């Protein structure tokens, strides 16, 4: 099992996207060797689910569509 806590911290800022991509790629590449059967996100997936334009009021730098 892989646990991705509080993924909204990766999703809300575009500058963190490369780190999130690296984490996911590592899991995908090592899934068989580590016998990963499931990946769980126990925290918030995104910071904001309803903003059209990022960069406002603590919601991060990305809009909701980009966060998803």
CSV table of N, CA and C in Angstrom, one decimal:
chain,number,residue,atom,x,y,z
A,1,UNK,N,0.8,-1.2,0.0
A,1,UNK,CA,0.0,0.0,0.0
A,1,UNK,C,0.9,1.2,0.0
A,2,UNK,N,0.5,2.2,-0.8
A,2,UNK,CA,1.2,3.5,-0.9
A,2,UNK,C,0.2,4.5,-0.3
A,3,UNK,N,0.6,5.4,0.5
A,3,UNK,CA,-0.2,6.4,1.1
A,3,UNK,C,0.3,7.8,0.6
A,4,UNK,N,-0.6,8.6,0.0
A,4,UNK,CA,-0.3,10.0,-0.4
A,4,UNK,C,-1.0,11.0,0.5
A,5,UNK,N,-0.5,11.4,1.6
A,5,UNK,CA,-1.2,12.3,2.5
A,5,UNK,C,-1.2,13.7,1.9
A,6,UNK,N,-2.4,14.3,2.1
A,6,UNK,CA,-2.5,15.8,1.8
A,6,UNK,C,-2.0,16.2,0.4
A,7,UNK,N,-2.5,15.6,-0.6
A,7,UNK,CA,-2.0,15.8,-2.0
A,7,UNK,C,-2.3,17.3,-2.4
A,8,UNK,N,-3.2,18.0,-1.7
A,8,UNK,CA,-3.5,19.3,-2.1
A,8,UNK,C,-2.3,20.2,-2.0
A,9,UNK,N,-1.3,19.9,-1.2
A,9,UNK,CA,-0.1,20.7,-1.2
A,9,UNK,C,0.8,20.5,-2.5
A,10,UNK,N,0.6,19.5,-3.2
A,10,UNK,CA,1.2,19.3,-4.5
A,10,UNK,C,0.4,20.0,-5.5
A,11,UNK,N,-0.9,19.9,-5.4
A,11,UNK,CA,-1.9,20.3,-6.5
A,11,UNK,C,-2.1,21.8,-6.5
A,12,UNK,N,-2.0,22.5,-5.4
A,12,UNK,CA,-2.4,23.9,-5.4
A,12,UNK,C,-1.4,24.9,-6.0
A,13,UNK,N,-0.1,24.5,-6.1
A,13,UNK,CA,0.9,25.3,-6.8
A,13,UNK,C,1.5,24.6,-8.0
A,14,UNK,N,1.5,25.3,-9.1
A,14,UNK,CA,2.1,24.7,-10.3
A,14,UNK,C,3.6,24.4,-10.1
A,15,UNK,N,4.3,25.1,-9.2
A,15,UNK,CA,5.7,24.8,-8.9
A,15,UNK,C,5.9,23.5,-8.3
A,16,UNK,N,4.9,22.9,-7.7
A,16,UNK,CA,5.0,21.6,-7.0
A,16,UNK,C,4.6,20.5,-7.9
A,17,UNK,N,4.1,20.8,-9.1
A,17,UNK,CA,3.6,19.7,-10.0
A,17,UNK,C,4.7,18.7,-10.4
A,18,UNK,N,5.9,19.2,-10.7
A,18,UNK,CA,7.0,18.3,-11.1
A,18,UNK,C,7.3,17.3,-9.9
A,19,UNK,N,7.2,17.8,-8.7
A,19,UNK,CA,7.5,16.8,-7.6
A,19,UNK,C,6.4,15.8,-7.5
A,20,UNK,N,5.2,16.2,-7.7
A,20,UNK,CA,4.1,15.2,-7.6
A,20,UNK,C,4.2,14.2,-8.8
A,21,UNK,N,4.5,14.7,-9.9
A,21,UNK,CA,4.7,13.8,-11.1
A,21,UNK,C,5.8,12.8,-10.8
A,22,UNK,N,6.9,13.2,-10.2
A,22,UNK,CA,8.0,12.3,-9.8
A,22,UNK,C,7.6,11.3,-8.9
A,23,UNK,N,6.8,11.6,-7.8
A,23,UNK,CA,6.4,10.7,-6.8
A,23,UNK,C,5.5,9.6,-7.5
A,24,UNK,N,4.5,10.1,-8.3
A,24,UNK,CA,3.6,9.1,-9.0
A,24,UNK,C,4.4,8.2,-10.0
A,25,UNK,N,5.3,8.8,-10.7
A,25,UNK,CA,6.1,8.0,-11.6
A,25,UNK,C,6.9,6.9,-10.9
A,26,UNK,N,7.5,7.3,-9.7
A,26,UNK,CA,8.3,6.4,-8.9
A,26,UNK,C,7.4,5.2,-8.5
A,27,UNK,N,6.2,5.5,-8.0
A,27,UNK,CA,5.3,4.4,-7.6
A,27,UNK,C,5.0,3.5,-8.8
A,28,UNK,N,4.7,4.1,-9.9
A,28,UNK,CA,4.3,3.3,-11.1
A,28,UNK,C,5.5,2.4,-11.5
A,29,UNK,N,6.7,3.0,-11.5
A,29,UNK,CA,7.8,2.2,-11.9
A,29,UNK,C,8.2,1.1,-10.9
A,30,UNK,N,7.9,1.2,-9.7
A,30,UNK,CA,8.3,0.3,-8.6
A,30,UNK,C,7.1,-0.5,-8.1
A,31,UNK,N,5.9,-0.4,-8.8
A,31,UNK,CA,4.7,-1.1,-8.3
A,31,UNK,C,4.9,-2.6,-8.2
A,32,UNK,N,5.5,-3.2,-9.2
A,32,UNK,CA,5.6,-4.7,-9.2
A,32,UNK,C,6.7,-5.1,-8.2
A,33,UNK,N,7.8,-4.4,-8.1
A,33,UNK,CA,8.9,-4.8,-7.2
A,33,UNK,C,8.5,-4.7,-5.8
A,34,UNK,N,7.7,-3.6,-5.5
A,34,UNK,CA,7.3,-3.4,-4.1
A,34,UNK,C,5.9,-4.0,-3.8
A,35,UNK,N,5.4,-4.7,-4.8
A,35,UNK,CA,4.1,-5.3,-4.7
A,35,UNK,C,3.0,-4.4,-4.2
A,36,UNK,N,2.9,-3.2,-4.8
A,36,UNK,CA,1.9,-2.2,-4.5
A,36,UNK,C,0.6,-2.7,-5.0
A,37,UNK,N,-0.4,-2.8,-4.2
A,37,UNK,CA,-1.7,-3.2,-4.6
A,37,UNK,C,-2.7,-2.1,-4.6
A,38,UNK,N,-2.4,-1.0,-3.9
A,38,UNK,CA,-3.4,0.1,-3.8
A,38,UNK,C,-2.6,1.4,-3.4
A,39,UNK,N,-3.1,2.5,-3.8
A,39,UNK,CA,-2.6,3.8,-3.4
A,39,UNK,C,-3.8,4.6,-2.8
A,40,UNK,N,-3.6,5.1,-1.7
A,40,UNK,CA,-4.6,5.8,-1.0
A,40,UNK,C,-4.3,7.2,-0.6
A,41,UNK,N,-5.2,8.2,-0.9
A,41,UNK,CA,-5.0,9.5,-0.5
A,41,UNK,C,-5.9,9.9,0.7
A,42,UNK,N,-5.4,9.7,2.0
A,42,UNK,CA,-6.3,9.9,3.1
A,42,UNK,C,-6.6,11.4,3.4
A,43,UNK,N,-5.9,12.3,2.8
A,43,UNK,CA,-6.2,13.7,3.1
A,43,UNK,C,-7.0,14.3,1.9
A,44,UNK,N,-6.9,15.7,1.9
A,44,UNK,CA,-7.6,16.4,0.8
A,44,UNK,C,-6.8,16.2,-0.5
A,45,UNK,N,-7.6,16.0,-1.6
A,45,UNK,CA,-7.0,15.7,-2.9
A,45,UNK,C,-6.5,17.1,-3.5
A,46,UNK,N,-7.4,18.1,-3.5
A,46,UNK,CA,-7.1,19.4,-4.0
A,46,UNK,C,-7.4,20.4,-3.0
A,47,UNK,N,-6.8,21.6,-3.2
A,47,UNK,CA,-7.0,22.7,-2.2
A,47,UNK,C,-8.4,23.4,-2.4
A,48,UNK,N,-8.7,23.7,-3.7
A,48,UNK,CA,-10.0,24.3,-4.0
A,48,UNK,C,-10.7,23.6,-5.1
A,49,UNK,N,-11.9,23.4,-5.0
A,49,UNK,CA,-12.7,22.7,-6.0
A,49,UNK,C,-13.6,23.6,-6.8
A,50,UNK,N,-13.5,24.9,-6.5
A,50,UNK,CA,-14.5,25.7,-7.2
A,50,UNK,C,-13.9,27.1,-7.6
A,51,UNK,N,-12.7,27.2,-7.9
A,51,UNK,CA,-12.1,28.5,-8.3
A,51,UNK,C,-11.8,28.4,-9.8
A,52,UNK,N,-12.2,29.4,-10.5
A,52,UNK,CA,-11.9,29.5,-11.9
A,52,UNK,C,-10.5,30.0,-12.2
A,53,UNK,N,-10.0,30.9,-11.4
A,53,UNK,CA,-8.6,31.4,-11.6
A,53,UNK,C,-7.8,31.2,-10.3
A,54,UNK,N,-6.6,30.7,-10.4
A,54,UNK,CA,-5.8,30.4,-9.2
A,54,UNK,C,-5.2,31.7,-8.7
A,55,UNK,N,-4.5,31.6,-7.6
A,55,UNK,CA,-3.8,32.7,-7.0
A,55,UNK,C,-4.5,33.6,-6.0
A,56,UNK,N,-5.6,33.1,-5.5
A,56,UNK,CA,-6.4,33.9,-4.6
A,56,UNK,C,-6.6,33.3,-3.3
A,57,UNK,N,-6.6,34.1,-2.2
A,57,UNK,CA,-7.1,33.7,-0.9
A,57,UNK,C,-6.7,32.4,-0.4
A,58,UNK,N,-5.4,32.1,-0.4
A,58,UNK,CA,-4.9,30.8,0.1
A,58,UNK,C,-5.2,29.6,-0.7
A,59,UNK,N,-5.8,29.7,-1.8
A,59,UNK,CA,-6.2,28.6,-2.6
A,59,UNK,C,-5.1,28.1,-3.5
A,60,UNK,N,-3.9,28.7,-3.5
A,60,UNK,CA,-2.8,28.3,-4.3
A,60,UNK,C,-2.7,29.0,-5.6
A,61,UNK,N,-1.8,28.6,-6.4
A,61,UNK,CA,-1.6,29.3,-7.7
A,61,UNK,C,-2.3,28.7,-8.9
A,62,UNK,N,-2.9,27.6,-8.7
A,62,UNK,CA,-3.6,26.9,-9.8
A,62,UNK,C,-5.1,27.0,-9.7
A,63,UNK,N,-5.8,27.0,-10.8
A,63,UNK,CA,-7.3,27.0,-10.7
A,63,UNK,C,-7.7,25.5,-10.4
A,64,UNK,N,-9.0,25.3,-10.2
A,64,UNK,CA,-9.5,24.0,-9.8
A,64,UNK,C,-9.3,22.9,-10.8
A,65,UNK,N,-9.5,23.3,-12.1
A,65,UNK,CA,-9.3,22.3,-13.1
A,65,UNK,C,-7.8,21.8,-13.2
A,66,UNK,N,-6.9,22.7,-13.0
A,66,UNK,CA,-5.5,22.3,-13.0
A,66,UNK,C,-5.1,21.5,-11.8
A,67,UNK,N,-5.7,21.8,-10.7
A,67,UNK,CA,-5.5,21.0,-9.4
A,67,UNK,C,-6.0,19.6,-9.7
A,68,UNK,N,-7.1,19.4,-10.3
A,68,UNK,CA,-7.6,18.0,-10.5
A,68,UNK,C,-6.8,17.4,-11.6
